Structure formats: C-alpha cells, structure tokens
C-alpha cells in the first residue's frame, strides 16, 4: 500500500534544506540560554524575515514569497530543530495564528498596515481568544466592545496569549452584542496602546516563549480595525483552526523524528552491563516502537495535509492527526528521557526541555477532549 505523501517537490526540499540550515545556525545554538532567560529576542523576527521565512504562504504584493500552505508545512516541521518549543511557538503564533485572519479577512488597507510589516518582521502579532473564563468554550468569551463614535471601546481580559508581552498588535475576539456567542463575536486588531497592559506568565514548558495575560481597559479601537464582518467573528475563529492544528501535528512529527534520531544515537554510544544500551533487547524494542510511532504520526499528518492542500475540508483527518500526534509526542519524549537515565532529567540535556515542551500539545489549540468531541460529532455518535 502506498503511503499518502504530500506532493513535496524539489523546490520544497530546497526550502527544507535552507530553513534547516538557518534554524540550526541561528536558533538552535541559543535554545538553552533563551530557555533560562524565558525569552527569545525580538530580533529573531527580522532575521527570519530576511530569509523569507515569515511570509512563505503570503502573496508577493505584501512582501511574501508567493508560496502556499505546503511551503509553510515544511517550515512548521523544521522549526522543531530550534530545539526550543518556546521559540518555535512564538514564531509559529506570529506566522500561523495571528496573521492568517488578516490575510484572509482583512481589508487592503489592513493588509498594508499589519500584514506587510509582520512579514518584514517589523511588527509582531498575537492572537487573543482565550480568557480566564473561556478556553475550550470559545463562544463564551466576555471581553466586550461597546460602540462609540468612530469605533469601539474594549474592556476585558485575555490569557495564555503567546507573544502577549511583545506583540505590537493583538488580533482579538470580542463580544459585540450583549449575548455574544456564535453570532455576537467580532474580531478587532488592537494596537498596543494606552489601556492595553500585559503580564508575563510562568510555565512548565515553552519557556522561551512569551505567554501573557492581557488586560484591556477602556481601549479605543477605530472603525478601520474591525477585522471581517461584524458579529461573524466566530467564523474567523473556526476558519483557521484546521491549519493551526495541522501545524501543531507537523511540529510534533518534526520534534519526534529528531528526538528519535538523537536517542537512538545515545543508545548506541552509552554502555551498561558491558554493551551499548541498544544492545539490550528492552531498549531496542522500545526504540522500534518509538520509530513506529514517528512513522504512524507522520503518515496520518501527511495524509491530512495532502487533503488540506487539495482543497478538501478534512475535519476528521486533521482532528485525528492533532489528537494522535500531540499525545504520542509527549509519550515519545518521556520514553526518550527514560532511555537517557539520570542525564535525561538534567537541564543541560535537550530531552528534559523537549519533554516539558511536548506537554502543551494535548492542551493547546483545542485539547484532546475537544478533539474527541469533534470526532464524536463527525462520526455521527
Ligand atoms: C502555553 C500556552 C499558549 C497558548 N497560546 C494561546 C494563544 O496564543 N492565543 C489564545 O487565544 N489561546 C492560547 N492558549 C490557550 C489554549 O488554547 C487553551 O488553554 C485551551 O484551549 C484550553 O482552554 P482552557 O485552558 O481554558 O481549559 P478549559 O476549557 O477550562 O478546559 C479544562 C479541561 O476540561 C476539558 N474540557 C473542556 N471542555 C470539555 C468537554 N466539553 N468535554 C470534556 N472535557 C472538556 C479540557 O479538555 C481540559 O482538559 C495557550 C495556552 C497555553 C497553555
């Protein structure tokens, strides 16, 4: 049986090689330091932009590379080589969740004002949906936008927002009717300005990323910053979920493959009881199982990607890929940590960080439980 594979061409493989080179040269050597500092520098964005990596799927008229989702998929997988889930998350939030709604639903003027500078790495974006009282149940958000002359005034709080401290603009979901809900939410692009304040949150993993609670206190947002149709914001939220989840699956596949390679090498080099670890059947079998998991996750993710690229609406396949890969990635990292023994528990080993970083997958971008709920519906249960 042939394996469903996205139609990667030579051009995609060239992109893969150059993105990998950049990531291994410019990002990976700093992973440990950025982890300790709980921050990666803003300069990473213009550096990525100079390589064309912030606008792979965006049209050339906004400074993008004129590519498509398949080019972006290559980068999503390669970003795992940064060795820092937090750095990949900060870059990924900018590319894959904050800017796509502007690209798809923004006016020409909004694209020039936000998308083009975002592609140049001059302005950093965040997506603000989650609130202290509403996560999985996105329709329950309560941040309120009151109509005033020339625009709206926002009050409320967003939380767990990636790039929430550094972002120059926040693509924000707000209630624009008293009831809110599916036909009462709108999107607004909120500039960092008076009334917008952020406080950094401390996390188990993704330490190099900046995750924040953002408060809006009487923040004026002009008419021209309404993104997409009024009261139809729920559709904007839904519109990017498939891509966001595919990106998470791709990132996990990349991280799993890399972790497997490094752990297999460690098992060949490290000896116990007179032979390499890989010479012990229990370890060899564990590595065989882990290789099978990497392969399975890649096949399922690539199949969902191929369908997505072909213009299908592969809700079932993307949901399954997200559900399968996020838990499998965490389990694989834990198994790799175990094979490293005490070294695996030490800060200076990559695997300790990778295991912590992987724990986010089953929670973020729609939790495992929400993926199962979607599948329940799709499967007619
Ligand atoms: C590091 C990090 C970065 C993030 N970045 C962003 C960001 O950039 N922008 C943004 O908007 N959000 C972001 N999030 C938020 C993330 O999307 C939410 O945390 C996630 O959607 C879960 O929402 P919640 O935390 O409110 O949990 P809740 O929705 O309160 O869920 C709590 C638990 O209950 C389960 N549960 C909920 N509903 C059901 C149900 N119907 N059936 C069974 N179980 C259920 C959940 O699966 C979970 O296990 C980020 C979160 C983290 C941790």
CSV table of C-alpha atoms and ligand atoms in Angstrom, one decimal:
chain,number,residue,atom,x,y,z
A,1,UNK,CA,0.0,0.0,0.0
A,2,UNK,CA,1.4,3.4,-0.9
A,3,UNK,CA,1.9,5.9,1.8
A,4,UNK,CA,-0.1,9.1,1.3
A,5,UNK,CA,2.5,11.8,0.9
A,6,UNK,CA,2.1,15.5,0.3
A,7,UNK,CA,3.3,16.4,-3.1
A,8,UNK,CA,6.7,17.8,-1.9
A,9,UNK,CA,8.8,18.9,-4.9
A,10,UNK,CA,12.5,19.6,-5.3
A,11,UNK,CA,11.6,23.2,-4.5
A,12,UNK,CA,10.1,22.2,-1.2
A,13,UNK,CA,13.2,20.1,-0.4
A,14,UNK,CA,15.5,23.1,-1.2
A,15,UNK,CA,13.4,25.2,1.2
A,16,UNK,CA,13.7,22.4,3.8
A,17,UNK,CA,17.5,22.5,3.4
A,18,UNK,CA,17.8,26.2,3.7
A,19,UNK,CA,15.3,26.6,6.5
A,20,UNK,CA,17.1,23.8,8.4
A,21,UNK,CA,20.4,25.5,7.9
A,22,UNK,CA,19.1,28.8,9.2
A,23,UNK,CA,17.4,27.2,12.2
A,24,UNK,CA,20.4,25.1,13.1
A,25,UNK,CA,22.8,28.1,12.8
A,26,UNK,CA,20.7,31.0,14.1
A,27,UNK,CA,18.2,29.5,16.6
A,28,UNK,CA,19.3,26.1,18.0
A,29,UNK,CA,22.6,27.3,19.5
A,30,UNK,CA,20.7,29.7,21.7
A,31,UNK,CA,18.0,27.3,22.8
A,32,UNK,CA,19.4,26.8,26.3
A,33,UNK,CA,20.1,30.4,27.0
A,34,UNK,CA,16.7,31.6,25.8
A,35,UNK,CA,15.1,28.9,27.9
A,36,UNK,CA,16.9,30.3,31.0
A,37,UNK,CA,16.0,33.9,30.1
A,38,UNK,CA,12.4,32.8,29.4
A,39,UNK,CA,12.5,35.0,26.3
A,40,UNK,CA,13.9,34.9,22.8
A,41,UNK,CA,14.9,38.2,21.3
A,42,UNK,CA,12.6,40.2,19.1
A,43,UNK,CA,15.4,40.3,16.5
A,44,UNK,CA,14.6,36.7,15.6
A,45,UNK,CA,11.6,38.0,13.6
A,46,UNK,CA,13.5,40.3,11.2
A,47,UNK,CA,16.2,37.7,10.9
A,48,UNK,CA,13.6,35.1,9.8
A,49,UNK,CA,12.1,37.7,7.5
A,50,UNK,CA,15.4,38.3,5.8
A,51,UNK,CA,15.3,34.6,4.8
A,52,UNK,CA,11.8,35.0,3.6
A,53,UNK,CA,10.6,32.7,6.4
A,54,UNK,CA,7.8,34.9,7.8
A,55,UNK,CA,5.8,35.1,4.6
A,56,UNK,CA,6.1,31.8,2.8
A,57,UNK,CA,2.4,31.4,2.0
A,58,UNK,CA,1.7,35.1,1.6
A,59,UNK,CA,1.4,37.0,-1.7
A,60,UNK,CA,4.4,38.9,-3.0
A,61,UNK,CA,2.5,42.2,-3.1
A,62,UNK,CA,2.7,42.2,0.8
A,63,UNK,CA,6.3,41.1,0.8
A,64,UNK,CA,5.6,37.4,1.0
A,65,UNK,CA,7.2,34.6,-1.0
A,66,UNK,CA,4.0,33.8,-3.0
A,67,UNK,CA,4.1,30.2,-1.9
A,68,UNK,CA,1.4,28.1,-0.3
A,69,UNK,CA,0.5,26.0,2.7
A,70,UNK,CA,2.9,23.3,1.6
A,71,UNK,CA,5.9,25.6,1.9
A,72,UNK,CA,4.6,26.6,5.3
A,73,UNK,CA,4.3,23.0,6.3
A,74,UNK,CA,8.0,22.4,5.5
A,75,UNK,CA,8.9,25.2,7.9
A,76,UNK,CA,6.5,24.0,10.6
A,77,UNK,CA,8.2,20.7,10.7
A,78,UNK,CA,11.7,22.1,10.5
A,79,UNK,CA,11.1,24.6,13.3
A,80,UNK,CA,11.3,21.6,15.7
A,81,UNK,CA,15.1,21.8,15.1
A,82,UNK,CA,15.3,25.0,17.0
A,83,UNK,CA,15.4,22.7,20.0
A,84,UNK,CA,13.0,25.1,21.8
A,85,UNK,CA,9.3,24.6,21.8
A,86,UNK,CA,9.0,28.2,23.1
A,87,UNK,CA,10.9,29.8,20.3
A,88,UNK,CA,9.0,27.7,17.7
A,89,UNK,CA,5.7,28.7,19.4
A,90,UNK,CA,6.5,32.4,19.4
A,91,UNK,CA,7.4,32.4,15.7
A,92,UNK,CA,4.6,30.0,14.9
A,93,UNK,CA,2.0,32.2,16.6
A,94,UNK,CA,3.0,35.1,14.5
A,95,UNK,CA,3.0,33.2,11.2
A,96,UNK,CA,0.2,30.7,11.7
A,97,UNK,CA,-2.4,32.1,14.0
A,98,UNK,CA,-2.0,35.9,14.3
A,99,UNK,CA,-1.5,36.9,10.7
A,100,UNK,CA,-3.8,34.4,8.7
A,101,UNK,CA,-7.1,36.1,9.7
A,102,UNK,CA,-5.7,39.5,8.4
A,103,UNK,CA,-4.6,37.8,5.2
A,104,UNK,CA,-8.0,36.1,4.7
A,105,UNK,CA,-10.4,38.6,6.1
A,106,UNK,CA,-8.6,41.9,6.2
A,107,UNK,CA,-9.2,45.0,4.0
A,108,UNK,CA,-6.5,46.0,1.6
A,109,UNK,CA,-5.6,48.8,4.0
A,110,UNK,CA,-5.3,46.4,7.0
A,111,UNK,CA,-3.1,44.1,4.9
A,112,UNK,CA,-0.7,47.0,4.1
A,113,UNK,CA,-0.8,48.3,7.7
A,114,UNK,CA,-0.4,44.9,9.6
A,115,UNK,CA,0.4,42.0,7.3
A,116,UNK,CA,3.2,43.6,5.3
A,117,UNK,CA,5.2,44.8,8.3
A,118,UNK,CA,4.5,41.5,10.0
A,119,UNK,CA,6.1,39.7,7.0
A,120,UNK,CA,9.1,42.1,7.3
A,121,UNK,CA,9.4,41.1,11.0
A,122,UNK,CA,8.9,44.8,12.0
A,123,UNK,CA,5.7,44.3,13.8
A,124,UNK,CA,4.9,41.2,15.9
A,125,UNK,CA,1.4,39.8,16.2
A,126,UNK,CA,-0.5,37.7,18.7
A,127,UNK,CA,-3.9,36.1,18.6
A,128,UNK,CA,-6.1,36.8,21.6
A,129,UNK,CA,-9.1,34.5,22.0
A,130,UNK,CA,-8.7,32.6,25.3
A,131,UNK,CA,-9.9,34.3,28.5
A,132,UNK,CA,-9.8,33.4,32.2
A,133,UNK,CA,-13.4,32.3,31.9
A,134,UNK,CA,-13.4,30.9,28.4
A,135,UNK,CA,-10.9,28.5,26.8
A,136,UNK,CA,-12.3,25.4,25.1
A,137,UNK,CA,-15.7,27.1,25.1
A,138,UNK,CA,-14.6,29.9,22.8
A,139,UNK,CA,-18.2,31.2,22.2
A,140,UNK,CA,-18.3,32.1,25.9
A,141,UNK,CA,-15.8,34.9,25.8
A,142,UNK,CA,-16.8,38.1,27.7
A,143,UNK,CA,-14.4,40.8,26.6
A,144,UNK,CA,-16.8,43.5,25.5
A,145,UNK,CA,-16.6,46.1,22.7
A,146,UNK,CA,-19.0,49.0,23.2
A,147,UNK,CA,-20.0,51.0,20.2
A,148,UNK,CA,-18.8,54.7,20.4
A,149,UNK,CA,-18.4,57.4,17.8
A,150,UNK,CA,-15.8,56.2,15.2
A,151,UNK,CA,-15.3,52.8,16.7
A,152,UNK,CA,-15.5,50.8,19.9
A,153,UNK,CA,-14.2,50.8,23.5
A,154,UNK,CA,-12.9,47.5,24.7
A,155,UNK,CA,-12.9,46.1,28.3
A,156,UNK,CA,-11.9,42.7,29.4
A,157,UNK,CA,-9.0,40.2,29.8
A,158,UNK,CA,-7.3,37.6,27.6
A,159,UNK,CA,-5.0,35.0,29.0
A,160,UNK,CA,-2.3,32.4,27.9
A,161,UNK,CA,-1.6,34.6,24.9
A,162,UNK,CA,1.6,33.6,23.0
A,163,UNK,CA,3.6,36.8,22.2
A,164,UNK,CA,1.3,38.5,24.7
A,165,UNK,CA,4.0,40.8,26.1
A,166,UNK,CA,6.0,41.6,22.9
A,167,UNK,CA,3.2,41.8,20.4
A,168,UNK,CA,2.7,45.1,18.6
A,169,UNK,CA,-0.8,44.2,17.7
A,170,UNK,CA,-3.3,41.6,19.0
A,171,UNK,CA,-5.9,40.1,16.7
A,172,UNK,CA,-8.6,39.9,19.3
A,173,UNK,CA,-12.0,38.3,19.6
A,174,UNK,CA,-14.6,40.4,21.4
A,175,UNK,CA,-18.3,40.4,22.2
A,176,UNK,CA,-20.1,43.0,20.0
A,177,UNK,CA,-23.6,42.1,21.2
A,178,UNK,CA,-24.9,41.7,24.7
A,179,UNK,CA,-25.4,38.0,24.2
A,180,UNK,CA,-22.1,37.3,22.4
A,181,UNK,CA,-22.0,33.7,21.3
A,182,UNK,CA,-21.9,32.3,17.7
A,183,UNK,CA,-23.5,35.5,16.1
A,184,UNK,CA,-22.3,38.1,18.6
A,185,UNK,CA,-18.5,37.9,18.4
A,186,UNK,CA,-16.3,40.1,16.2
A,187,UNK,CA,-12.6,40.4,15.6
A,188,UNK,CA,-10.6,43.6,16.0
A,189,UNK,CA,-6.9,44.3,15.5
A,190,UNK,CA,-5.9,46.0,18.7
A,191,UNK,CA,-2.6,48.0,18.7
A,192,UNK,CA,-0.6,48.1,21.8
A,193,UNK,CA,-1.6,51.5,23.2
A,194,UNK,CA,-3.0,53.2,26.3
A,195,UNK,CA,-5.3,50.9,28.2
A,196,UNK,CA,-3.6,47.7,26.9
A,197,UNK,CA,-1.4,46.0,29.6
A,198,UNK,CA,0.3,42.6,29.7
A,199,UNK,CA,1.7,40.5,32.5
A,200,UNK,CA,4.0,37.5,31.8
A,201,UNK,CA,3.0,34.0,32.9
A,202,UNK,CA,5.5,31.3,34.0
A,203,UNK,CA,5.1,27.9,32.5
A,204,UNK,CA,6.1,24.2,32.7
A,205,UNK,CA,7.5,24.3,29.2
A,206,UNK,CA,7.7,26.5,26.1
A,207,UNK,CA,9.8,28.7,28.5
A,208,UNK,CA,11.5,30.8,25.8
A,209,UNK,CA,8.1,31.9,24.5
A,210,UNK,CA,6.3,34.9,26.0
A,211,UNK,CA,2.9,33.9,27.3
A,212,UNK,CA,0.8,36.6,28.9
A,213,UNK,CA,-2.4,37.8,30.4
A,214,UNK,CA,-3.5,41.0,28.5
A,215,UNK,CA,-6.0,43.5,30.1
A,216,UNK,CA,-8.0,45.9,28.0
A,217,UNK,CA,-9.2,48.9,30.0
A,218,UNK,CA,-11.3,51.4,28.0
A,219,UNK,CA,-9.2,50.8,24.9
A,220,UNK,CA,-10.4,52.7,21.9
A,221,UNK,CA,-10.4,50.7,18.6
A,222,UNK,CA,-11.2,52.7,15.5
A,223,UNK,CA,-13.8,51.6,12.9
A,224,UNK,CA,-11.0,50.7,10.5
A,225,UNK,CA,-9.7,48.0,12.8
A,226,UNK,CA,-12.7,45.8,12.7
A,227,UNK,CA,-11.5,42.6,11.0
A,228,UNK,CA,-14.1,40.7,8.9
A,229,UNK,CA,-17.8,41.2,9.2
A,230,UNK,CA,-19.4,42.5,12.4
A,231,UNK,CA,-20.8,39.8,14.7
A,232,UNK,CA,-19.4,37.0,12.5
A,233,UNK,CA,-16.1,36.6,14.3
A,234,UNK,CA,-16.9,33.0,15.3
A,235,UNK,CA,-16.4,32.1,11.7
A,236,UNK,CA,-13.0,33.7,11.7
A,237,UNK,CA,-12.1,31.6,14.8
A,238,UNK,CA,-13.2,28.4,13.0
A,239,UNK,CA,-11.6,29.3,9.7
A,240,UNK,CA,-8.0,28.9,10.9
A,241,UNK,CA,-8.4,26.0,13.3
A,242,UNK,CA,-7.7,23.3,10.7
A,243,UNK,CA,-4.4,25.0,9.7
A,244,UNK,CA,-3.4,25.7,13.3
A,245,UNK,CA,-4.0,22.0,14.2
A,246,UNK,CA,-2.1,20.7,11.2
A,247,UNK,CA,0.8,23.0,12.1
A,248,UNK,CA,0.8,21.5,15.6
A,249,UNK,CA,0.8,18.0,14.2
A,250,UNK,CA,3.6,18.8,11.8
A,251,UNK,CA,5.7,20.4,14.6
A,252,UNK,CA,5.2,17.3,16.7
A,253,UNK,CA,6.2,15.0,13.8
A,254,UNK,CA,9.4,17.0,13.3
A,255,UNK,CA,10.2,17.0,17.0
A,256,UNK,CA,9.5,13.3,17.3
A,257,UNK,CA,11.8,12.3,14.4
A,258,UNK,CA,14.6,14.4,15.8
A,259,UNK,CA,14.2,13.1,19.3
A,260,UNK,CA,14.2,9.5,18.0
A,261,UNK,CA,17.4,10.1,16.0
A,262,UNK,CA,19.2,11.6,18.9
A,263,UNK,CA,18.0,9.0,21.4
A,264,UNK,CA,19.0,6.1,19.1
A,265,UNK,CA,22.5,7.6,18.8
A,266,UNK,CA,22.7,8.0,22.6
A,267,UNK,CA,21.6,4.3,23.0
A,268,UNK,CA,24.4,3.3,20.6
A,269,UNK,CA,27.0,5.3,22.4
A,270,UNK,CA,26.1,4.7,26.1
A,271,UNK,CA,27.1,1.4,27.6
A,272,UNK,CA,25.6,-0.6,30.5
A,273,UNK,CA,26.5,-4.1,31.6
A,274,UNK,CA,29.2,-4.4,29.0
A,275,UNK,CA,27.3,-3.4,25.9
A,276,UNK,CA,25.6,-0.5,24.3
A,277,UNK,CA,22.1,0.3,25.6
A,278,UNK,CA,20.8,-0.5,22.1
A,279,UNK,CA,22.2,-4.0,22.6
A,280,UNK,CA,19.7,-4.7,25.3
A,281,UNK,CA,16.5,-6.1,23.9
A,282,UNK,CA,14.2,-4.0,26.1
A,283,UNK,CA,15.8,-0.7,24.8
A,284,UNK,CA,16.0,-1.9,21.2
A,285,UNK,CA,12.3,-2.9,21.3
A,286,UNK,CA,11.4,0.5,22.9
A,287,UNK,CA,13.2,2.3,20.1
A,288,UNK,CA,11.5,0.1,17.5
A,289,UNK,CA,8.1,1.0,19.0
A,290,UNK,CA,9.1,4.7,19.0
A,291,UNK,CA,10.2,4.6,15.4
A,292,UNK,CA,6.8,3.0,14.6
A,293,UNK,CA,5.1,5.9,16.4
A,294,UNK,CA,7.0,8.5,14.5
A,295,UNK,CA,6.2,6.8,11.2
A,296,UNK,CA,2.5,6.4,12.1
A,297,UNK,CA,2.2,10.1,13.2
A,298,UNK,CA,3.9,11.3,10.0
A,299,UNK,CA,1.6,9.2,7.7
A,300,UNK,CA,-1.6,10.4,9.4
A,301,UNK,CA,-0.4,14.0,9.4
A,302,UNK,CA,0.8,13.9,5.8
A,303,UNK,CA,-2.5,12.4,4.7
A,304,UNK,CA,-4.4,15.2,6.5
A,305,UNK,CA,-2.0,17.8,4.9
A,306,UNK,CA,-2.4,16.3,1.4
A,307,UNK,CA,-6.2,16.5,1.7
A,308,UNK,CA,-6.0,20.1,3.1
A,309,UNK,CA,-3.7,21.2,0.2
A,310,UNK,CA,-6.1,19.5,-2.3
A,311,UNK,CA,-8.9,21.8,-1.0
A,312,UNK,CA,-10.9,19.2,0.8
A,313,UNK,CA,-12.2,20.1,4.2
A,314,UNK,CA,-10.5,17.3,6.1
A,315,UNK,CA,-12.0,18.0,9.5
A,316,UNK,CA,-11.9,14.3,10.6
A,317,UNK,CA,-8.3,13.7,9.3
A,318,UNK,CA,-6.9,16.9,10.8
A,319,UNK,CA,-8.6,16.3,14.1
A,320,UNK,CA,-7.3,12.7,14.2
A,321,UNK,CA,-3.8,14.0,13.3
A,322,UNK,CA,-3.9,16.6,16.1
A,323,UNK,CA,-5.2,14.1,18.7
A,324,UNK,CA,-2.8,11.3,17.7
A,325,UNK,CA,0.4,13.3,17.4
A,326,UNK,CA,0.2,15.6,20.5
A,327,UNK,CA,-0.2,12.7,23.0
A,328,UNK,CA,2.2,10.5,21.0
A,329,UNK,CA,4.8,13.2,21.0
A,330,UNK,CA,4.7,13.7,24.8
A,331,UNK,CA,4.8,9.9,25.3
A,332,UNK,CA,7.8,9.6,23.0
A,333,UNK,CA,9.7,12.4,24.7
A,334,UNK,CA,9.1,10.7,28.1
A,335,UNK,CA,10.4,7.4,26.7
A,336,UNK,CA,13.4,9.2,25.2
A,337,UNK,CA,14.0,10.8,28.6
A,338,UNK,CA,13.9,7.4,30.3
A,339,UNK,CA,16.5,6.0,27.9
A,340,UNK,CA,18.8,8.9,28.9
A,341,UNK,CA,18.6,7.8,32.5
A,342,UNK,CA,19.7,10.4,35.0
A,343,UNK,CA,21.1,12.6,32.2
A,344,UNK,CA,17.6,12.9,30.8
A,345,UNK,CA,16.5,14.7,34.0
A,346,UNK,CA,19.3,17.3,33.8
A,347,UNK,CA,18.7,20.8,32.5
A,348,UNK,CA,21.7,20.6,30.1
A,349,UNK,CA,20.2,17.7,28.1
A,350,UNK,CA,17.8,18.7,25.3
A,351,UNK,CA,15.5,15.9,26.2
A,352,UNK,CA,14.4,17.4,29.5
A,353,UNK,CA,13.2,20.5,27.7
A,354,UNK,CA,11.7,18.6,24.9
A,355,UNK,CA,9.6,16.5,27.4
A,356,UNK,CA,8.3,19.6,29.1
A,357,UNK,CA,7.6,21.4,25.8
A,358,UNK,CA,5.6,18.5,24.5
A,359,UNK,CA,3.2,18.6,27.4
A,360,UNK,CA,1.4,21.6,25.9
A,361,UNK,CA,0.3,19.7,22.7
A,362,UNK,CA,-2.7,17.8,24.3
A,363,UNK,CA,-3.9,21.1,25.8
A,364,UNK,CA,-3.3,24.0,23.3
A,365,UNK,CA,-5.1,24.6,20.0
A,366,UNK,CA,-8.1,22.5,21.1
A,367,UNK,CA,-7.5,19.9,23.8
A,368,UNK,CA,-7.5,16.2,23.4
A,369,UNK,CA,-11.0,16.1,24.9
A,370,UNK,CA,-12.3,18.7,22.4
A,371,UNK,CA,-10.7,16.7,19.5
A,372,UNK,CA,-12.7,13.7,20.7
A,373,UNK,CA,-15.8,15.7,20.9
A,374,UNK,CA,-15.3,16.9,17.3
A,375,UNK,CA,-14.7,13.3,16.2
A,376,UNK,CA,-17.8,12.2,18.1
A,377,UNK,CA,-19.8,14.6,16.0
A,378,UNK,CA,-18.1,13.8,12.7
A,379,UNK,CA,-18.6,10.1,13.3
A,380,UNK,CA,-22.3,10.6,14.0
A,381,UNK,CA,-22.1,9.5,17.6
B,1,LIG,C1,1.4,27.9,26.6
B,1,LIG,C2,0.0,28.3,26.0
B,1,LIG,C3,-0.1,29.1,25.0
B,1,LIG,C4,-1.3,29.5,24.5
B,1,LIG,N1,-1.4,30.4,23.5
B,1,LIG,C5,-2.6,30.9,23.1
B,1,LIG,C6,-2.8,32.0,22.2
B,1,LIG,O1,-1.8,32.4,21.6
B,1,LIG,N2,-4.0,32.5,22.0
B,1,LIG,C7,-5.1,32.0,22.6
B,1,LIG,O2,-6.2,32.6,22.3
B,1,LIG,N3,-5.0,31.0,23.4
B,1,LIG,C8,-3.8,30.4,23.8
B,1,LIG,N4,-3.7,29.4,24.6
B,1,LIG,C9,-5.0,28.9,25.3
B,1,LIG,C10,-5.3,27.5,24.9
B,1,LIG,O3,-5.9,27.4,23.6
B,1,LIG,C11,-6.3,27.0,26.0
B,1,LIG,O4,-5.6,26.8,27.2
B,1,LIG,C12,-7.0,25.7,25.6
B,1,LIG,O5,-7.9,26.0,24.5
B,1,LIG,C13,-7.8,25.1,26.7
B,1,LIG,O6,-8.7,26.1,27.4
B,1,LIG,P1,-8.6,26.3,29.0
B,1,LIG,O7,-7.2,26.4,29.4
B,1,LIG,O8,-9.5,27.4,29.3
B,1,LIG,O9,-9.2,25.0,29.6
B,1,LIG,P2,-10.7,24.6,29.8
B,1,LIG,O10,-11.5,24.9,28.5
B,1,LIG,O11,-11.2,25.2,31.0
B,1,LIG,O12,-10.6,23.0,30.0
B,1,LIG,C14,-10.1,22.4,31.2
B,1,LIG,C15,-10.2,20.9,31.0
B,1,LIG,O13,-11.5,20.5,30.7
B,1,LIG,C16,-11.6,19.8,29.5
B,1,LIG,N5,-12.8,20.1,28.8
B,1,LIG,C17,-13.3,21.3,28.4
B,1,LIG,N6,-14.5,21.1,27.8
B,1,LIG,C18,-14.8,19.8,27.8
B,1,LIG,C19,-15.8,19.0,27.2
B,1,LIG,N7,-16.8,19.5,26.6
B,1,LIG,N8,-15.7,17.7,27.4
B,1,LIG,C20,-14.7,17.1,28.0
B,1,LIG,N9,-13.6,17.8,28.5
B,1,LIG,C21,-13.7,19.1,28.4
B,1,LIG,C22,-10.4,20.3,28.7
B,1,LIG,O14,-10.0,19.4,27.6
B,1,LIG,C23,-9.3,20.5,29.7
B,1,LIG,O15,-8.8,19.2,30.0
B,1,LIG,C24,-2.5,29.0,25.1
B,1,LIG,C25,-2.4,28.1,26.2
B,1,LIG,C26,-1.1,27.7,26.7
B,1,LIG,C27,-1.1,26.8,27.9
